[in-house]
XYZ file of C-alpha atoms in Angstrom:
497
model
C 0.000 0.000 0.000
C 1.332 3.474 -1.217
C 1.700 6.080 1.878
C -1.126 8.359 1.722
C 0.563 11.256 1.215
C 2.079 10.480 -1.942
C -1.167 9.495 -3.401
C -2.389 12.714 -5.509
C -6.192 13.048 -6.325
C -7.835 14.748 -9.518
C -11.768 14.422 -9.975
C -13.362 15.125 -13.133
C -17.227 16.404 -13.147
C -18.905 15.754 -16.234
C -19.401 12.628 -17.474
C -19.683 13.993 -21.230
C -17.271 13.932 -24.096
C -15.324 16.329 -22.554
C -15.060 14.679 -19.363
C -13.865 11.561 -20.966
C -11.726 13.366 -22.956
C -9.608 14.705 -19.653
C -9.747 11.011 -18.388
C -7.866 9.463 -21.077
C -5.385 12.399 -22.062
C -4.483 11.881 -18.052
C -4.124 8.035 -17.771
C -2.361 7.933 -20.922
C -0.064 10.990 -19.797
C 0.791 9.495 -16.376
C 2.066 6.707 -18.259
C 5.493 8.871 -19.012
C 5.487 10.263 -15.706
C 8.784 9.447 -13.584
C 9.240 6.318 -12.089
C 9.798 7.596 -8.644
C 6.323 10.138 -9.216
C 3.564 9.925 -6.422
C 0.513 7.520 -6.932
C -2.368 9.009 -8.844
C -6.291 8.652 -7.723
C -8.348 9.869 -10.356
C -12.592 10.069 -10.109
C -14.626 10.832 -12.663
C -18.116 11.941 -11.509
C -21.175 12.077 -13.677
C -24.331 12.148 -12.009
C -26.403 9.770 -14.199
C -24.041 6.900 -14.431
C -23.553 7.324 -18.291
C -20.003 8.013 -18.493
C -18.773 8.984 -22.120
C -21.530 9.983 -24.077
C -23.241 12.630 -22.403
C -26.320 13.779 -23.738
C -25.013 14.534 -27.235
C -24.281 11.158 -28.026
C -26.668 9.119 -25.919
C -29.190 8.480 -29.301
C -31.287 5.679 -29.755
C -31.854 5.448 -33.061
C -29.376 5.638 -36.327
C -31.890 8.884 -37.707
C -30.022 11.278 -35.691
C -26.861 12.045 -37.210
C -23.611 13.519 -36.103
C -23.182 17.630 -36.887
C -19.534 16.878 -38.535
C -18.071 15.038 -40.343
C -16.004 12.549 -39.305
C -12.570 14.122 -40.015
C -13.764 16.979 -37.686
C -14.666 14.433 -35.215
C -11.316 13.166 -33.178
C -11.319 14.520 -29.121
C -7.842 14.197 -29.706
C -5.920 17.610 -31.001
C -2.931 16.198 -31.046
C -4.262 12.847 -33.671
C -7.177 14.884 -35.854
C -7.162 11.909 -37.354
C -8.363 9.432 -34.809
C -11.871 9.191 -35.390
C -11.540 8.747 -38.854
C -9.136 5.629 -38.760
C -11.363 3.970 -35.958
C -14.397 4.553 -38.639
C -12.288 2.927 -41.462
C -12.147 -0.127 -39.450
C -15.627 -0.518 -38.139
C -17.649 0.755 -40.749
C -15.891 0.518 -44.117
C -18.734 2.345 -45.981
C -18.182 5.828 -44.162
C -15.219 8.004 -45.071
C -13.715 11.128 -43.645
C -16.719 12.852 -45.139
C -19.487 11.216 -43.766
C -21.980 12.367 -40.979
C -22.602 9.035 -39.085
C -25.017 8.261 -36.779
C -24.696 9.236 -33.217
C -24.993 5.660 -31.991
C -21.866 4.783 -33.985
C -20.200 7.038 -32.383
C -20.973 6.266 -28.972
C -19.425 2.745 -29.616
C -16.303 4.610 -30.136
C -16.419 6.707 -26.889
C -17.456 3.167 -25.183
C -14.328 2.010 -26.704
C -12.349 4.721 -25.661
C -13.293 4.886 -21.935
C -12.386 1.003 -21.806
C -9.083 1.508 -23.450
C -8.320 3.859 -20.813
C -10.082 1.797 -17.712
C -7.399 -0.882 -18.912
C -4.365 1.137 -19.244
C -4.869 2.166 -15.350
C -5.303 -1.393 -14.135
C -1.900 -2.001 -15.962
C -0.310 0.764 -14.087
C 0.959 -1.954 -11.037
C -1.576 0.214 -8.882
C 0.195 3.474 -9.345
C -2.823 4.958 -11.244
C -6.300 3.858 -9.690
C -9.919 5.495 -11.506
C -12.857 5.815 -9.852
C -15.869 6.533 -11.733
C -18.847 7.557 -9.666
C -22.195 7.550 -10.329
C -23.259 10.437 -8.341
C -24.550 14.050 -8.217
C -21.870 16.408 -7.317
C -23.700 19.191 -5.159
C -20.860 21.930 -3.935
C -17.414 22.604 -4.744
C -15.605 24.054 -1.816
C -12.004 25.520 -1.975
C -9.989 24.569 1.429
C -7.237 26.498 3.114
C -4.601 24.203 2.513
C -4.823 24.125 -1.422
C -7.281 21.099 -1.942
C -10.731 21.486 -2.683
C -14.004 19.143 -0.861
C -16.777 18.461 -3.215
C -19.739 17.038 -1.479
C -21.974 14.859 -3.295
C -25.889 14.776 -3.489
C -25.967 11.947 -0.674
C -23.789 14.008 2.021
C -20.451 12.322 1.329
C -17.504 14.309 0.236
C -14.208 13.779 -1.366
C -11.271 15.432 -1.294
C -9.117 16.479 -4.212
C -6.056 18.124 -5.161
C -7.122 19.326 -8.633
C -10.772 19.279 -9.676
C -11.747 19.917 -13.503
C -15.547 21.067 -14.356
C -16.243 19.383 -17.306
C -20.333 19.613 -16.949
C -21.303 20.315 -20.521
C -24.099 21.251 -21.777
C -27.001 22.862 -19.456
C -30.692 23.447 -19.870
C -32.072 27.030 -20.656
C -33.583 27.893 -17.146
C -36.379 29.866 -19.407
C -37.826 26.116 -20.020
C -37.939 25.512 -16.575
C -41.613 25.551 -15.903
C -42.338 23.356 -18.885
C -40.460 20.423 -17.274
C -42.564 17.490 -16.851
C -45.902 19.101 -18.857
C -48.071 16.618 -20.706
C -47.244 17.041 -24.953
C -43.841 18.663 -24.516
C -40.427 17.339 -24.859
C -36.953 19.293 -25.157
C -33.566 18.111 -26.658
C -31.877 15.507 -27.147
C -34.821 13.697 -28.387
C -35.282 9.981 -28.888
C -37.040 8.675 -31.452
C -39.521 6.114 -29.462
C -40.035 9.436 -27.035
C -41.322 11.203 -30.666
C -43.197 8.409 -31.427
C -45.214 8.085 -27.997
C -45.758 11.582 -28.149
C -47.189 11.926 -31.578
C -49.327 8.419 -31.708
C -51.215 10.141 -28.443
C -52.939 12.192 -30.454
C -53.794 14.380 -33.960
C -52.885 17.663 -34.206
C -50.146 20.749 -35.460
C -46.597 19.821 -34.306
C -44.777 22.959 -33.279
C -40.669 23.306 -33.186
C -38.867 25.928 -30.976
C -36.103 27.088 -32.859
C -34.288 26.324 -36.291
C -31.144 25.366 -35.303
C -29.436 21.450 -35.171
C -31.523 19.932 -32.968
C -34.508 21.097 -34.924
C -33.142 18.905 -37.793
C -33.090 16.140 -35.388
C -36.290 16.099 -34.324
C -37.326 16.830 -38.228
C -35.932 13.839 -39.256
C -37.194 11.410 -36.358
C -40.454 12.819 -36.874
C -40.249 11.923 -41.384
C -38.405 8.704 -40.218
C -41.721 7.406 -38.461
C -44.327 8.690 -40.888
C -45.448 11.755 -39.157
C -48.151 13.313 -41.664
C -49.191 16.536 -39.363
C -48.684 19.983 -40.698
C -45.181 21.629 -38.637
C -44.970 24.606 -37.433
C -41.366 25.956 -36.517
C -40.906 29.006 -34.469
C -37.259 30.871 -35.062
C -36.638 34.335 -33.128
C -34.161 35.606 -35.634
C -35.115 33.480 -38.635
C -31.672 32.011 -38.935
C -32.065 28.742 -41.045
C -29.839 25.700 -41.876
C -27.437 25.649 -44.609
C -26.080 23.008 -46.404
C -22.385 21.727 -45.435
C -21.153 19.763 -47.669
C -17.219 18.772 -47.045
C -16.204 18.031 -50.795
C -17.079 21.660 -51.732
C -15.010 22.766 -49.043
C -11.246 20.709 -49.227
C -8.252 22.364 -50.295
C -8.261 21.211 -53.872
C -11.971 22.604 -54.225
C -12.453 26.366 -55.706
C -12.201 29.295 -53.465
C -14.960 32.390 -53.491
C -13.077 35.227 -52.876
C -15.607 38.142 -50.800
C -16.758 41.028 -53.051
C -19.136 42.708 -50.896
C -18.483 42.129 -47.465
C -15.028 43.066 -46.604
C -13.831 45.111 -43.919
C -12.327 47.365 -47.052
C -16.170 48.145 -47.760
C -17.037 49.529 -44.362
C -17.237 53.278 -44.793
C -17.830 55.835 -42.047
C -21.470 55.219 -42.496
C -22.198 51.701 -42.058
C -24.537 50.337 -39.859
C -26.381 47.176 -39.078
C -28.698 47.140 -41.809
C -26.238 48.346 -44.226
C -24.138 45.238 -43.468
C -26.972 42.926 -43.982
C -27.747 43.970 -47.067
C -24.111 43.678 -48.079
C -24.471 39.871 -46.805
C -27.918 39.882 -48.798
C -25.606 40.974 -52.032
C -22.751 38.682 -51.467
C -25.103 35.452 -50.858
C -26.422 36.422 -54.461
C -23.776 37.197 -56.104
C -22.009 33.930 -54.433
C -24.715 31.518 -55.686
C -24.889 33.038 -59.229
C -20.786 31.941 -59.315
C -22.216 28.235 -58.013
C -21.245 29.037 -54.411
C -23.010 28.712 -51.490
C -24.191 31.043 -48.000
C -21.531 28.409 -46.481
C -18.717 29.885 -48.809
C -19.664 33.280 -47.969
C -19.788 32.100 -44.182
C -16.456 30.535 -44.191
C -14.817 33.135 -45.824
C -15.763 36.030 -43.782
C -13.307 37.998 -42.249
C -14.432 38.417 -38.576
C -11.337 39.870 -36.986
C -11.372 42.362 -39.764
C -14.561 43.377 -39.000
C -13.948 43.532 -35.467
C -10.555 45.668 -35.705
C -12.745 47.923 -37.615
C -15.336 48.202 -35.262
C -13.077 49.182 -32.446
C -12.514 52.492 -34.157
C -15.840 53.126 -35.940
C -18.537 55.732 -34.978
C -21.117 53.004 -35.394
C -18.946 50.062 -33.670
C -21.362 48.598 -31.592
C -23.292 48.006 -35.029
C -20.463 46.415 -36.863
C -20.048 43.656 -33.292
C -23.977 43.005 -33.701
C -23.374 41.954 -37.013
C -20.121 39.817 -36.699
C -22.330 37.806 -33.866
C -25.080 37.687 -36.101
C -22.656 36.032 -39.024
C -21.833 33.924 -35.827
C -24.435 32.520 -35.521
C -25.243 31.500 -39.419
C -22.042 30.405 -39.117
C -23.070 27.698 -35.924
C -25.952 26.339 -38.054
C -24.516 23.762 -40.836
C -26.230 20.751 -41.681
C -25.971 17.534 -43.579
C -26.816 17.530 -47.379
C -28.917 14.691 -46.541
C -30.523 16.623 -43.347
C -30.868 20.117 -46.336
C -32.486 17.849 -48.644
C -35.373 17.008 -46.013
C -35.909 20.346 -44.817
C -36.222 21.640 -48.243
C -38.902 18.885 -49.195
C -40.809 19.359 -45.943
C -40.349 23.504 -46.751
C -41.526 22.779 -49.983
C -44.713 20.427 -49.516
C -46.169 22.827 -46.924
C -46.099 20.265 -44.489
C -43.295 22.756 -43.004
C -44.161 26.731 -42.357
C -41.779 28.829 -40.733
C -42.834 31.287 -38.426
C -40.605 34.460 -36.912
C -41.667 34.460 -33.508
C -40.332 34.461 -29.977
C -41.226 32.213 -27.604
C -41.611 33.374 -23.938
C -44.345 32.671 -21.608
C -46.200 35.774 -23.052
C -46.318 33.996 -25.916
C -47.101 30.557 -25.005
C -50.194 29.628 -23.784
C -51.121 26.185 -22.172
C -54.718 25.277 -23.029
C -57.366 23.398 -21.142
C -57.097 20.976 -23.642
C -53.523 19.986 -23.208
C -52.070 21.362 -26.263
C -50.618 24.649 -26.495
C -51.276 28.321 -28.274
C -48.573 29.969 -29.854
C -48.457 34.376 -30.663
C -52.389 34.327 -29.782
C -53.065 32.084 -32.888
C -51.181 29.246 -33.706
C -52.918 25.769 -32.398
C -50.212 23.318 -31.363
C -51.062 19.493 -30.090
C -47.069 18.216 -29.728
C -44.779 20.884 -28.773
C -40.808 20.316 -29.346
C -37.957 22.176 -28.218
C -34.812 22.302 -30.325
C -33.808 25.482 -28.040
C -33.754 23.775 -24.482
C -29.773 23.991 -24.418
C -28.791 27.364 -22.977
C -25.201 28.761 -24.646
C -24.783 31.115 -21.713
C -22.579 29.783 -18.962
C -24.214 32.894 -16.919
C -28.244 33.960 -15.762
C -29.841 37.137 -16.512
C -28.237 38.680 -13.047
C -24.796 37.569 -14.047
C -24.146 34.390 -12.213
C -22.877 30.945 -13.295
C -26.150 28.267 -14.341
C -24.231 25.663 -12.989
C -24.106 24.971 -9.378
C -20.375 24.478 -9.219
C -19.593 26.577 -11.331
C -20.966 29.195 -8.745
C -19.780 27.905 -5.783
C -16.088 28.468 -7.313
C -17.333 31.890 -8.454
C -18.399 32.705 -4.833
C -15.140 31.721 -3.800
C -13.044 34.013 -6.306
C -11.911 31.024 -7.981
C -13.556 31.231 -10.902
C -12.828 33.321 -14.095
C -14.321 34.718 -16.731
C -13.833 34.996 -20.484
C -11.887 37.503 -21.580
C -13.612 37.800 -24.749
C -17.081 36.630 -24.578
C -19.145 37.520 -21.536
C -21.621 35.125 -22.198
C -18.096 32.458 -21.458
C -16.359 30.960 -18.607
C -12.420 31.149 -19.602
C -11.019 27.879 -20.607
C -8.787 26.094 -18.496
C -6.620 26.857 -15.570
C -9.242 29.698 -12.881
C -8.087 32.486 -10.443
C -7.246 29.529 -8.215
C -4.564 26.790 -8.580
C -5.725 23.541 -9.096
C -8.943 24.748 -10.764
C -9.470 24.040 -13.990
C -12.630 24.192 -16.537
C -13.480 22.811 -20.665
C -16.106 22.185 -22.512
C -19.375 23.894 -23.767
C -19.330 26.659 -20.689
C -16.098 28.306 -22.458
C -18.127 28.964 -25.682
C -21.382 29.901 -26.215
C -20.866 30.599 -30.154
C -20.082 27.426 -31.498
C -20.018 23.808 -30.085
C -18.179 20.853 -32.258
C -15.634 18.262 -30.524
C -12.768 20.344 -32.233
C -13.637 23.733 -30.474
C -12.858 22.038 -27.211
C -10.602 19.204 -27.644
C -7.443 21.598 -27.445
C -8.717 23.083 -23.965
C -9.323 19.469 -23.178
C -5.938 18.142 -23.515
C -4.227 20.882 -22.058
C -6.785 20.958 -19.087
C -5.801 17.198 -18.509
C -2.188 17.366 -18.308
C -1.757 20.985 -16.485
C -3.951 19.901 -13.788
C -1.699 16.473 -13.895
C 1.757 18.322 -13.895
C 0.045 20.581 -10.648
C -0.674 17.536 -8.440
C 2.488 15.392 -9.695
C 4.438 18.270 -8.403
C 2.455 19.333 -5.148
C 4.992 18.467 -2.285
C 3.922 15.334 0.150
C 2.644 17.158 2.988
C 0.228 19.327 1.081
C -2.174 15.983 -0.417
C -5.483 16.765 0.924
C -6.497 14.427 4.086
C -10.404 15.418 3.699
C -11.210 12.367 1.655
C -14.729 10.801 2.579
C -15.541 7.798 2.612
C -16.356 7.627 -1.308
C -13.035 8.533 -2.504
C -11.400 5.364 -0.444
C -13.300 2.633 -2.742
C -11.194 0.588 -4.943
C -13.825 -0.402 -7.364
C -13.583 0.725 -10.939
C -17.691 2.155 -10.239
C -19.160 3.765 -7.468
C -23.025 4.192 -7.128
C -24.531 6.549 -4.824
C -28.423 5.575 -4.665
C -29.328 9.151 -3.230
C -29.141 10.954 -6.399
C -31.906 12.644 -7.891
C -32.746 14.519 -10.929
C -32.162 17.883 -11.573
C -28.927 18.690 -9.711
C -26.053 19.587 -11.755
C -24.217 18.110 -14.682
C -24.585 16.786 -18.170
């Protein structure tokens, strides 16, 4: 048995992609660590036992369909190319190209978490993972340099290093709608759809126009859905068709005419740059381009030097986030090709409106009324994820996130305020990655870089910690040897992915 004190502890919280991602970059780096380096605990917490996947990846049904493709698809920045070899192997008709199914791609996570559950048990006992089913409830910096998190149940664990890695979190503007009879939010499951739309006739409404409407579009065609749907966009940003061959290096270039920085004169505004963008997607597609071309090729930090000595600045950073957000809503050819043919039919009708509860109006019936006219029987939300890490008064939506705030450990994006900062906080051993340090665009290759480097700072911080500072505030959870720990008290609706 190692001495205590040389037996460092790192917990992970977030059982999601990026959770798993810190896991193995951390077993497989403590695999070069010196011979004569302390022992390593780690503990991976995710509070409902599904350790990997997340919610993004957690499908039950080949219909829904990753956002990438695959060569975009590796959580590993330094091997891009992972993903894409694994796929070779295990399903020879998919290429680097291809937008497979979520469910494939949770076989590969499942197949990474066991590669690294086996590396550790080779370590000779030097490296021992715990991975525990629980809901962490508060995050609590101590005096000597550790931190306590207490869990759901009452028990705590101690830790040298602790890494928030809890993903994606629900828009707390849904909140009421939790648990109300005809409504269901993303991720979606097919059989859920089904249930819900074999219970009875009616208008299917969709909140928002983004990914996960796509999702639920296709789940809905995919089991014969013949209702008229209604979707509901704020800003009336649609999908656009990615297609990777039109994009690789050998593939013709659309060079910007109207919507340069060089064409922003002293009196652009806002709606001046939109109808430049109007102009550009025209003259683009007349060429045999695409809005994607236009989208890939704008200049953003152009635009935003400009603005930061413009009269009309503010207008210019409106717009940019605007193109943002265009930019964050690709889909598959295949996915383009259904919403089109839905659009087209009539069995799809947009509709610009917001949804709020002034807006929405549960009737005595069970369905729903939408803008004071609009009839709904199934109502979907495509919108439940929130992209703010922060509330409306400026505090951190998830629980831990706040307790570190409270504490002054906690720090903030320099850049986007709607953003926690990526990686190492205002305190040592605090460390944070994933979908809280962007709320413009999510994709396993806008995080796996903070990832890595999450995983082996917070590694080279505890391997280095002298003896006598290894935190002696370890409950009782953080003592078991077994590869899973369950604790039976949690419950639904705390923290995490």
């Amino acid at each position: 048995m190692p001495q205590q004190d040389r037996v460092k502890t790192i917990t992970i919280i977030g059982g999601g992609l990026s959770g798993l991602t810190v896991f193995y970059e951390q077993v497989k780096a403590y695999q070069s660590a010196p011979q004569d380096a302390p022992d390593l605990h780690i503990n991976w917490i995710e509070k409902s036992g599904n350790f990997g996947a997340g919610i993004a990846y957690n499908a039950d049904d080949d219909v829904f369909l990753l956002n990438q493709p695959a060569k975009l698809m590796s959580p590993f920045a330094d091997d891009p190319q992972h993903f894409t070899r694994w796929l070779e192997k295990n399903d020879p008709g998919s290429d680097e190209d291809s937008f497979v199914p979520r469910r494939l791609y949770r076989r590969y996570l499942d197949e990474l978490l066991n590669d690294a559950l086996e590396t550790a048990k080779q370590s000779g006992g030097k490296l021992k993972t715990s991975l525990i089913s629980a809901a962490a409830d508060d995050l609590t910096p101590q005096q000597n340099g550790s931190y306590r998190i207490t869990l759901k149940s009452g028990l705590t664990l101690g830790s040298d290093a602790v890494i928030l890695a809890t993903g994606h979190l629900l828009n707390r503007d849904w909140q009421h709608l939790q648990g109300v009879p005809h409504y269901q939010q993303s991720p979606f499951h097919k059989a859920d759809i089904a249930r819900e739309v074999n219970t009875a006739t009616g208008n299917i409404g969709i909140i928002g126009t983004g990914q996960s409407m796509m999702d639920c579009l296709a789940a809905l065609e995919a089991i014969g859905t013949k209702e008229k749907i209604y979707l509901f966009s704020r800003d009336n940003i649609l999908p656009w068709e990615f297609d990777p061959k039109k994009f690789g290096d050998d593939t013709p270039r659309y060079e910007l005419q109207y919507l340069t920085p060089e064409n922003i004169s002293a009196d652009s505004d806002f709606n001046s740059l939109k109808n430049n963008f109007a102009k550009e997607i025209k003259h683009a597609e007349a060429g045999g381009f695409t809005l994607g071309h236009v989208l890939t090729g704008f200049d953003k930090q152009g635009f935003l030097k400009a603005a930061a000595h413009h009269p009309k600045g503010d207008d210019i950073r409106k717009f940019t986030g605007l193109i943002d957000k265009y930019y964050a809503n690709p889909t598959t050819p295949e996915r383009f090709r259904l919403f089109k043919k839905l659009q087209n039919s009539g069995q799809v009708e947009i509709i610009r409106q917001e949804i709020n509860t002034a807006t929405l109006r549960q009737d005595a019936d069970g369905g729903f009324t939408i803008g004071g006219k609009v009839k709904i029987a199934h109502l979907f939300n495509s919108a439940a994820l929130g992209r703010s890490a922060f509330d409306k008064n400026g505090l951190p939506v998830d629980k831990l996130a706040r307790a570190a705030d409270s504490a002054g450990a906690l720090a903030w994006h320099p850049k986007d305020k709607a953003s926690i900062r990526p990686g190492r906080q205002n305190r040592a051993g605090l460390y944070v990655t994933g979908p809280q340090t962007n709320a413009t665009r999510w994709g396993v290759e806008t995080f796996r870089e903070h990832s890595r480097d999450a995983a082996r700072e917070a590694l080279s911080y505890v391997l280095t910690l002298p003896a006598t500072t290894n935190n002696q505030s370890n409950g009782q959870e953080n003592r078991k040897e077994n590869n899973h720990v369950k604790d039976r008290k949690i419950s639904a609706g705390t923290h995490g992915i």
